[in-house]
Tab-separated table of C-alpha atoms in Angstrom:
chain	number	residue	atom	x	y	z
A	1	UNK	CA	14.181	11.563	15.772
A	2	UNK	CA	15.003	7.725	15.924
A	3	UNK	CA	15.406	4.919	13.310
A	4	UNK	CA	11.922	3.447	14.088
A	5	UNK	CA	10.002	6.847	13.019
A	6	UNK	CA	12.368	7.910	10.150
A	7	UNK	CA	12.197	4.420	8.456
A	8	UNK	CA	8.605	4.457	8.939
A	9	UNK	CA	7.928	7.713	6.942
A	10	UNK	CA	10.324	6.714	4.455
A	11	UNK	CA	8.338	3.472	4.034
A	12	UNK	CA	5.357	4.728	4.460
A	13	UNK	CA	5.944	7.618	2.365
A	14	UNK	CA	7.393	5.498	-0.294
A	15	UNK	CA	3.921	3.128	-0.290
A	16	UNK	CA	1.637	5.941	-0.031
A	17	UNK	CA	3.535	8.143	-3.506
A	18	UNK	CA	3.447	4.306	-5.427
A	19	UNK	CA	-0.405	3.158	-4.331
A	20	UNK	CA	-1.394	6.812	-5.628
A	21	UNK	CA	0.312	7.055	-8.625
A	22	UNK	CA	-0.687	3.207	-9.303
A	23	UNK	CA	-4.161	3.914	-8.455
A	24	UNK	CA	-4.478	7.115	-10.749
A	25	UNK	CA	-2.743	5.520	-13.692
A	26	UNK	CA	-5.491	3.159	-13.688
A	27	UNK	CA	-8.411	5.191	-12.988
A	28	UNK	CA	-6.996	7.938	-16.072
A	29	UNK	CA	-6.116	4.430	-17.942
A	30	UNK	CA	-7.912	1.442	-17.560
A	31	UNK	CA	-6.951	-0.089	-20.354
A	32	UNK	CA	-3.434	-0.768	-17.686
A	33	UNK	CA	-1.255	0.689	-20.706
A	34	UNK	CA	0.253	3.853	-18.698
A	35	UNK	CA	1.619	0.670	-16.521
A	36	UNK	CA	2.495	-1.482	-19.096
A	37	UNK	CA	-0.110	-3.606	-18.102
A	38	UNK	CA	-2.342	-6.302	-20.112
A	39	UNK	CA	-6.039	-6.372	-19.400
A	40	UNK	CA	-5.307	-10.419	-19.979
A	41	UNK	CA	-4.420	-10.242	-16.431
A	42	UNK	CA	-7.593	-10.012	-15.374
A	43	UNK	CA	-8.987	-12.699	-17.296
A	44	UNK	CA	-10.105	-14.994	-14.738
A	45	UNK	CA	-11.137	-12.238	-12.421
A	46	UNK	CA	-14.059	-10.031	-11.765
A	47	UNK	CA	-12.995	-7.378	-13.647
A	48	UNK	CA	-12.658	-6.142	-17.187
A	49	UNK	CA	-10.377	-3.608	-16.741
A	50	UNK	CA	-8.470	-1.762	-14.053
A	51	UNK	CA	-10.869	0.682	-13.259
A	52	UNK	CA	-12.444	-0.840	-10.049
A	53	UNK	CA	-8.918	-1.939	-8.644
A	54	UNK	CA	-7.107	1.357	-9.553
A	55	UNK	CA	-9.976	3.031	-7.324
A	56	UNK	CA	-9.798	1.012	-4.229
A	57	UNK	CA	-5.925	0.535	-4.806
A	58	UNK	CA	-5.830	4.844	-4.832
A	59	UNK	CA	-8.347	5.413	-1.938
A	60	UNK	CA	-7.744	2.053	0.491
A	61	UNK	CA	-4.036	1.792	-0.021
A	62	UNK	CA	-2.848	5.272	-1.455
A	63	UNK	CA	-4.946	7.373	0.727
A	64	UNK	CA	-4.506	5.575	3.730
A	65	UNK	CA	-0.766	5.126	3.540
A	66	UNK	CA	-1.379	8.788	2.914
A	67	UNK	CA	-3.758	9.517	6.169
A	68	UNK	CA	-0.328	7.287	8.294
A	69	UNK	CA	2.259	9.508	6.646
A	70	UNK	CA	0.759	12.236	7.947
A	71	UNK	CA	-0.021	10.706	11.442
A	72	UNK	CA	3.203	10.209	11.568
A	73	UNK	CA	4.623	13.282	10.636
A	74	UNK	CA	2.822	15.254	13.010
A	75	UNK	CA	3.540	12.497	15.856
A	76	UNK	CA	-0.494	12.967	16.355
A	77	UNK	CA	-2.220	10.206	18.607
A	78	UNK	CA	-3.145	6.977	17.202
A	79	UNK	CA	0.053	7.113	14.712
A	80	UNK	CA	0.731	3.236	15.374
A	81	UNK	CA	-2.777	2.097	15.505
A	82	UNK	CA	-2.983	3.935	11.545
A	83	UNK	CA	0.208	2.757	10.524
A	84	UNK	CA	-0.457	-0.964	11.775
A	85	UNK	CA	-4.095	-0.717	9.987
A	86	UNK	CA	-2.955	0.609	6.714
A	87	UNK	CA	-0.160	-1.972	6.838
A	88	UNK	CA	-3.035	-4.622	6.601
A	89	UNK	CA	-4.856	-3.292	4.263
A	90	UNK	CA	-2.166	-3.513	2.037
A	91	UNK	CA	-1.162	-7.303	2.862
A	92	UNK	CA	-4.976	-7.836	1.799
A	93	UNK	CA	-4.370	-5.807	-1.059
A	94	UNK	CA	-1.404	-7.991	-2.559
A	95	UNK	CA	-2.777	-11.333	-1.389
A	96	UNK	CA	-5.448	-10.624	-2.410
A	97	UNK	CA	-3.497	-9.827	-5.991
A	98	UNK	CA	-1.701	-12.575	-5.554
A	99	UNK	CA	-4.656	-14.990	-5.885
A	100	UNK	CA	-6.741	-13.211	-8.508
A	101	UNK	CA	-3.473	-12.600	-11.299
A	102	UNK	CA	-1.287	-15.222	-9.464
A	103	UNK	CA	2.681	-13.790	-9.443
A	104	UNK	CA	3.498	-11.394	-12.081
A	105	UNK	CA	5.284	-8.946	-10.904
A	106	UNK	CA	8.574	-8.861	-8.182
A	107	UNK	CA	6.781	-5.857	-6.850
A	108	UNK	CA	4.082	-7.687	-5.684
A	109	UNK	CA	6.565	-9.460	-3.221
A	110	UNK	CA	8.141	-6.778	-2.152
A	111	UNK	CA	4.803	-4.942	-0.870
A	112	UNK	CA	3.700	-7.785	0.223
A	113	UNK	CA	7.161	-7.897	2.559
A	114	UNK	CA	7.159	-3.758	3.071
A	115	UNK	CA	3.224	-4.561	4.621
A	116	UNK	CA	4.999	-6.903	6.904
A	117	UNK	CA	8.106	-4.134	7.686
A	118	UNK	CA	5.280	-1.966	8.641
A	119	UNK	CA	3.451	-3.752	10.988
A	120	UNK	CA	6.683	-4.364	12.586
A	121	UNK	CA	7.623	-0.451	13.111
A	122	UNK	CA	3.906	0.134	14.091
A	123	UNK	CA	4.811	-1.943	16.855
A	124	UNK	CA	7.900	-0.811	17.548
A	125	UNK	CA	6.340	2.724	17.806
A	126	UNK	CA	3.943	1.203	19.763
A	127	UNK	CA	6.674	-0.332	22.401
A	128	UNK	CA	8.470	3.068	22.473
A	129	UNK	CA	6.042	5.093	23.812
C-alpha cells in the first residue's frame, strides 16, 4: 500500500467520521448547543437554526466522504474521480461557510485546506494508475 492511498483514507476517513458526527449533532440539536454553537451565527443568513445545514452538511459532505472512503478501501473503479468530487463539495461547503458566518472557527481553515489535500491525492491516485 503506498503513502498516496493510506493518507487518503486517513483523510478521508477523518472528514467523513467529523461531517457525520457534525451533521447529526445538528439535525438531533438544532439549537447548535451539542456543538457549542450560538444560533447568533446565523443571524444574517437564511437560516434559523442548524437544522437545514446539519442535513446537507451529514448527507453532501458526511455521506459522500463516506461513499470515497469506501471507494477507496475497496480500490473499486472511479476511486479518484469520488475522492476529487467529494473534495469539492466540501471546499463549497466551507466557502460557502465562510461567507454566510464569516471566520469563526480554526476548523473552518483547516477543512477548507484538507479539501485542497484531497484534491491533490485524488490526483495523485489518478497519476499512479
Amino acid at each position: 500500500m503506498n503513502w498516496t492511498r493510506i493518507s487518503s483514507i486517513i483523510i478521508v476517513g477523518f472528514t467523513a467520521i467529523g461531517a457525520i458526527y457534525g451533521g447529526l449533532s445538528f439535525i438531533f440539536m438544532p439549537s447548535g448547543d451539542l456543538l457549542s454553537l450560538s444560533t447568533g451565527l446565523l443571524e444574517d443568513s437564511l437560516f434559523v437554526d442548524y437544522l437545514i445545514p446539519g442535513i446537507f452538511l451529514f448527507i453532501f459532505v458526511g455521506l459522500f466522504h463516506l461513499a470515497a472512503l469506501i471507494y477507496l478501501l475497496k480500490k473499486l473503479p472511479r476511486t479518484k474521480e469520488v475522492m476529487f468530487a467529494a473534495a469539492i463539495v466540501l471546499a463549497v461547503w466551507m466557502i460557502v461557510q465562510l461567507f454566510i458566518i464569516g471566520y469563526v472557527f480554526i476548523l473552518q481553515i483547516i477543512f477548507l485546506v484538507i479539501a485542497f489535500i484531497e484534491m491533490f491525492l485524488a490526483i495523485q491516485i489518478k497519476k499512479q494508475k
